[in-house]
Amino acid sequence: MDLIYLDSSVIVELLVGSEERRKEIKSLLAGKKRFTSVISFNEVLYVTLAISAERRYRSRSRNAVRKFVRDCHDIYVTLHENVCQLYSALDLNILPHPKIETLSRLIKKYRLLPRDLIHIATAIENKCTGFMTLDDDFRQISENIDIIVIE
Protein backbone atom coordinates (compact mmCIF):
# COMPACT_ATOMS: atom_id res chain seq x y z
CA MET A 1 0.00 0.00 0.00
CA ASP A 2 1.22 3.50 -0.82
CA LEU A 3 2.04 5.64 2.19
CA ILE A 4 1.32 9.24 1.22
CA TYR A 5 2.35 12.28 3.23
CA LEU A 6 0.10 15.33 2.92
CA ASP A 7 1.79 18.70 3.16
CA SER A 8 -0.44 21.22 4.92
CA SER A 9 -0.99 23.05 1.61
CA VAL A 10 -2.95 20.02 0.34
CA ILE A 11 -5.08 19.91 3.49
CA VAL A 12 -5.85 23.63 3.19
CA GLU A 13 -6.83 23.07 -0.47
CA LEU A 14 -9.24 20.34 0.63
CA LEU A 15 -10.85 22.84 3.01
CA VAL A 16 -11.05 25.98 0.89
CA GLY A 17 -10.09 25.05 -2.68
CA SER A 18 -12.35 24.70 -5.68
CA GLU A 19 -14.55 21.64 -6.04
CA GLU A 20 -12.50 20.57 -9.06
CA ARG A 21 -9.22 20.69 -7.10
CA ARG A 22 -10.74 18.85 -4.15
CA LYS A 23 -11.95 16.07 -6.44
CA GLU A 24 -8.52 15.81 -8.08
CA ILE A 25 -6.78 15.52 -4.71
CA LYS A 26 -9.28 12.99 -3.38
CA SER A 27 -8.83 10.82 -6.45
CA LEU A 28 -5.05 10.88 -5.97
CA LEU A 29 -5.49 9.87 -2.32
CA ALA A 30 -7.86 6.97 -2.99
CA GLY A 31 -6.54 3.67 -1.65
CA LYS A 32 -3.52 5.24 0.03
CA LYS A 33 -2.65 5.36 3.71
CA ARG A 34 -2.39 9.06 4.66
CA PHE A 35 0.06 10.81 6.95
CA THR A 36 1.00 14.31 8.02
CA SER A 37 3.12 15.90 10.75
CA VAL A 38 2.18 17.32 14.11
CA ILE A 39 2.77 20.86 12.80
CA SER A 40 0.22 20.55 10.00
CA PHE A 41 -2.84 21.05 12.18
CA ASN A 42 -1.49 24.38 13.41
CA GLU A 43 -0.56 25.47 9.88
CA VAL A 44 -3.93 24.50 8.43
CA LEU A 45 -5.92 26.22 11.17
CA TYR A 46 -3.77 29.35 10.96
CA VAL A 47 -4.15 29.61 7.19
CA THR A 48 -7.94 29.27 7.43
CA LEU A 49 -7.92 31.98 10.11
CA ALA A 50 -5.76 34.23 7.91
CA ILE A 51 -8.13 33.74 4.96
CA SER A 52 -11.08 34.59 7.19
CA ALA A 53 -9.29 37.66 8.56
CA GLU A 54 -8.52 38.80 5.03
CA ARG A 55 -12.18 38.50 4.05
CA ARG A 56 -13.27 40.50 7.09
CA TYR A 57 -10.44 43.04 7.48
CA ARG A 58 -8.69 42.90 4.08
CA SER A 59 -5.48 41.77 5.77
CA ARG A 60 -3.81 38.47 6.60
CA SER A 61 -1.38 40.11 9.02
CA ARG A 62 -0.75 38.58 12.42
CA ASN A 63 -2.65 41.47 14.02
CA ALA A 64 -5.64 40.91 11.72
CA VAL A 65 -5.69 37.22 12.65
CA ARG A 66 -5.53 38.09 16.36
CA LYS A 67 -8.38 40.58 15.92
CA PHE A 68 -10.42 37.96 14.06
CA VAL A 69 -9.92 35.43 16.89
CA ARG A 70 -11.05 38.04 19.44
CA ASP A 71 -13.94 39.49 17.43
CA CYS A 72 -15.22 36.33 15.78
CA HIS A 73 -14.51 33.63 18.32
CA ASP A 74 -17.57 31.60 17.34
CA ILE A 75 -16.32 31.44 13.73
CA TYR A 76 -12.85 30.51 15.01
CA VAL A 77 -14.36 27.59 16.93
CA THR A 78 -16.26 26.51 13.80
CA LEU A 79 -13.07 26.66 11.70
CA HIS A 80 -11.32 24.51 14.31
CA GLU A 81 -14.15 21.99 14.20
CA ASN A 82 -14.03 21.93 10.38
CA VAL A 83 -10.31 21.18 10.43
CA CYS A 84 -10.88 18.40 12.99
CA GLN A 85 -13.64 16.91 10.85
CA LEU A 86 -11.45 16.96 7.75
CA TYR A 87 -8.58 15.23 9.54
CA SER A 88 -11.02 12.57 10.72
CA ALA A 89 -12.63 12.15 7.28
CA LEU A 90 -9.19 11.79 5.67
CA ASP A 91 -8.16 9.25 8.32
CA LEU A 92 -4.89 11.15 8.69
CA ASN A 93 -2.18 9.54 10.79
CA ILE A 94 -0.21 12.16 12.71
CA LEU A 95 3.54 11.61 12.79
CA PRO A 96 5.98 12.98 15.39
CA HIS A 97 8.70 15.55 14.72
CA PRO A 98 11.74 14.23 12.86
CA LYS A 99 15.16 13.78 14.40
CA ILE A 100 17.42 16.82 14.45
CA GLU A 101 20.05 14.79 12.57
CA THR A 102 17.67 14.29 9.65
CA LEU A 103 16.83 18.00 9.61
CA SER A 104 20.53 18.90 9.72
CA ARG A 105 21.29 16.64 6.78
CA LEU A 106 18.43 18.02 4.70
CA ILE A 107 19.06 21.70 5.52
CA LYS A 108 22.58 21.32 4.13
CA LYS A 109 21.29 19.67 0.96
CA TYR A 110 18.12 21.62 0.06
CA ARG A 111 16.97 25.23 -0.04
CA LEU A 112 13.72 24.91 1.89
CA LEU A 113 12.11 26.90 4.67
CA PRO A 114 12.34 25.35 8.16
CA ARG A 115 8.72 24.16 8.31
CA ASP A 116 9.03 22.65 4.83
CA LEU A 117 12.13 20.79 6.01
CA ILE A 118 10.16 19.43 8.97
CA HIS A 119 7.47 18.16 6.61
CA ILE A 120 9.81 16.39 4.19
CA ALA A 121 12.04 15.03 6.98
CA THR A 122 8.98 13.61 8.74
CA ALA A 123 7.86 11.89 5.55
CA ILE A 124 11.32 10.47 4.83
CA GLU A 125 11.92 9.21 8.38
CA ASN A 126 8.57 7.45 8.38
CA LYS A 127 9.22 5.81 5.02
CA CYS A 128 6.36 7.44 3.17
CA THR A 129 6.42 6.51 -0.51
CA GLY A 130 4.85 9.77 -1.68
CA PHE A 131 4.79 13.42 -0.64
CA MET A 132 1.81 15.46 -1.88
CA THR A 133 2.04 19.25 -1.94
CA LEU A 134 1.06 22.41 -3.82
CA ASP A 135 4.56 23.84 -3.33
CA ASP A 136 6.97 23.70 -6.28
CA ASP A 137 9.93 24.11 -3.93
CA PHE A 138 9.71 20.41 -3.09
CA ARG A 139 10.63 19.43 -6.67
CA GLN A 140 14.29 19.80 -5.67
CA ILE A 141 14.04 16.82 -3.32
CA SER A 142 16.03 13.82 -4.55
CA GLU A 143 15.43 11.30 -1.78
CA ASN A 144 13.70 7.94 -1.86
CA ILE A 145 10.21 9.49 -2.03
CA ASP A 146 7.93 10.50 -4.91
CA ILE A 147 7.15 14.23 -4.88
CA ILE A 148 3.61 14.86 -6.14
CA VAL A 149 3.02 18.55 -6.86
CA ILE A 150 -0.62 19.43 -7.47
CA GLU A 151 -0.65 22.11 -10.19
Coordinates of C-alpha atoms in Angstrom, one line a residue:
M1 CA 0.0 0.0 0.0
D2 CA 1.2 3.5 -0.8
L3 CA 2.0 5.6 2.2
I4 CA 1.3 9.2 1.2
Y5 CA 2.4 12.3 3.2
L6 CA 0.1 15.3 2.9
D7 CA 1.8 18.7 3.2
S8 CA -0.4 21.2 4.9
S9 CA -1.0 23.0 1.6
V10 CA -2.9 20.0 0.3
I11 CA -5.1 19.9 3.5
V12 CA -5.9 23.6 3.2
E13 CA -6.8 23.1 -0.5
L14 CA -9.2 20.3 0.6
L15 CA -10.8 22.8 3.0
V16 CA -11.0 26.0 0.9
G17 CA -10.1 25.0 -2.7
S18 CA -12.4 24.7 -5.7
E19 CA -14.6 21.6 -6.0
E20 CA -12.5 20.6 -9.1
R21 CA -9.2 20.7 -7.1
R22 CA -10.7 18.8 -4.1
K23 CA -12.0 16.1 -6.4
E24 CA -8.5 15.8 -8.1
I25 CA -6.8 15.5 -4.7
K26 CA -9.3 13.0 -3.4
S27 CA -8.8 10.8 -6.5
L28 CA -5.0 10.9 -6.0
L29 CA -5.5 9.9 -2.3
A30 CA -7.9 7.0 -3.0
G31 CA -6.5 3.7 -1.7
K32 CA -3.5 5.2 0.0
K33 CA -2.7 5.4 3.7
R34 CA -2.4 9.1 4.7
F35 CA 0.1 10.8 7.0
T36 CA 1.0 14.3 8.0
S37 CA 3.1 15.9 10.8
V38 CA 2.2 17.3 14.1
I39 CA 2.8 20.9 12.8
S40 CA 0.2 20.5 10.0
F41 CA -2.8 21.1 12.2
N42 CA -1.5 24.4 13.4
E43 CA -0.6 25.5 9.9
V44 CA -3.9 24.5 8.4
L45 CA -5.9 26.2 11.2
Y46 CA -3.8 29.4 11.0
V47 CA -4.1 29.6 7.2
T48 CA -7.9 29.3 7.4
L49 CA -7.9 32.0 10.1
A50 CA -5.8 34.2 7.9
I51 CA -8.1 33.7 5.0
S52 CA -11.1 34.6 7.2
A53 CA -9.3 37.7 8.6
E54 CA -8.5 38.8 5.0
R55 CA -12.2 38.5 4.0
R56 CA -13.3 40.5 7.1
Y57 CA -10.4 43.0 7.5
R58 CA -8.7 42.9 4.1
S59 CA -5.5 41.8 5.8
R60 CA -3.8 38.5 6.6
S61 CA -1.4 40.1 9.0
R62 CA -0.8 38.6 12.4
N63 CA -2.7 41.5 14.0
A64 CA -5.6 40.9 11.7
V65 CA -5.7 37.2 12.6
R66 CA -5.5 38.1 16.4
K67 CA -8.4 40.6 15.9
F68 CA -10.4 38.0 14.1
V69 CA -9.9 35.4 16.9
R70 CA -11.0 38.0 19.4
D71 CA -13.9 39.5 17.4
C72 CA -15.2 36.3 15.8
H73 CA -14.5 33.6 18.3
D74 CA -17.6 31.6 17.3
I75 CA -16.3 31.4 13.7
Y76 CA -12.8 30.5 15.0
V77 CA -14.4 27.6 16.9
T78 CA -16.3 26.5 13.8
L79 CA -13.1 26.7 11.7
H80 CA -11.3 24.5 14.3
E81 CA -14.1 22.0 14.2
N82 CA -14.0 21.9 10.4
V83 CA -10.3 21.2 10.4
C84 CA -10.9 18.4 13.0
Q85 CA -13.6 16.9 10.8
L86 CA -11.5 17.0 7.7
Y87 CA -8.6 15.2 9.5
S88 CA -11.0 12.6 10.7
A89 CA -12.6 12.2 7.3
L90 CA -9.2 11.8 5.7
D91 CA -8.2 9.2 8.3
L92 CA -4.9 11.2 8.7
N93 CA -2.2 9.5 10.8
I94 CA -0.2 12.2 12.7
L95 CA 3.5 11.6 12.8
P96 CA 6.0 13.0 15.4
H97 CA 8.7 15.5 14.7
P98 CA 11.7 14.2 12.9
K99 CA 15.2 13.8 14.4
I100 CA 17.4 16.8 14.4
E101 CA 20.1 14.8 12.6
T102 CA 17.7 14.3 9.7
L103 CA 16.8 18.0 9.6
S104 CA 20.5 18.9 9.7
R105 CA 21.3 16.6 6.8
L106 CA 18.4 18.0 4.7
I107 CA 19.1 21.7 5.5
K108 CA 22.6 21.3 4.1
K109 CA 21.3 19.7 1.0
Y110 CA 18.1 21.6 0.1
R111 CA 17.0 25.2 0.0
L112 CA 13.7 24.9 1.9
L113 CA 12.1 26.9 4.7
P114 CA 12.3 25.4 8.2
R115 CA 8.7 24.2 8.3
D116 CA 9.0 22.6 4.8
L117 CA 12.1 20.8 6.0
I118 CA 10.2 19.4 9.0
H119 CA 7.5 18.2 6.6
I120 CA 9.8 16.4 4.2
A121 CA 12.0 15.0 7.0
T122 CA 9.0 13.6 8.7
A123 CA 7.9 11.9 5.5
I124 CA 11.3 10.5 4.8
E125 CA 11.9 9.2 8.4
N126 CA 8.6 7.5 8.4
K127 CA 9.2 5.8 5.0
C128 CA 6.4 7.4 3.2
T129 CA 6.4 6.5 -0.5
G130 CA 4.9 9.8 -1.7
F131 CA 4.8 13.4 -0.6
M132 CA 1.8 15.5 -1.9
T133 CA 2.0 19.3 -1.9
L134 CA 1.1 22.4 -3.8
D135 CA 4.6 23.8 -3.3
D136 CA 7.0 23.7 -6.3
D137 CA 9.9 24.1 -3.9
F138 CA 9.7 20.4 -3.1
R139 CA 10.6 19.4 -6.7
Q140 CA 14.3 19.8 -5.7
I141 CA 14.0 16.8 -3.3
S142 CA 16.0 13.8 -4.5
E143 CA 15.4 11.3 -1.8
N144 CA 13.7 7.9 -1.9
I145 CA 10.2 9.5 -2.0
D146 CA 7.9 10.5 -4.9
I147 CA 7.1 14.2 -4.9
I148 CA 3.6 14.9 -6.1
V149 CA 3.0 18.5 -6.9
I150 CA -0.6 19.4 -7.5
E151 CA -0.7 22.1 -10.2

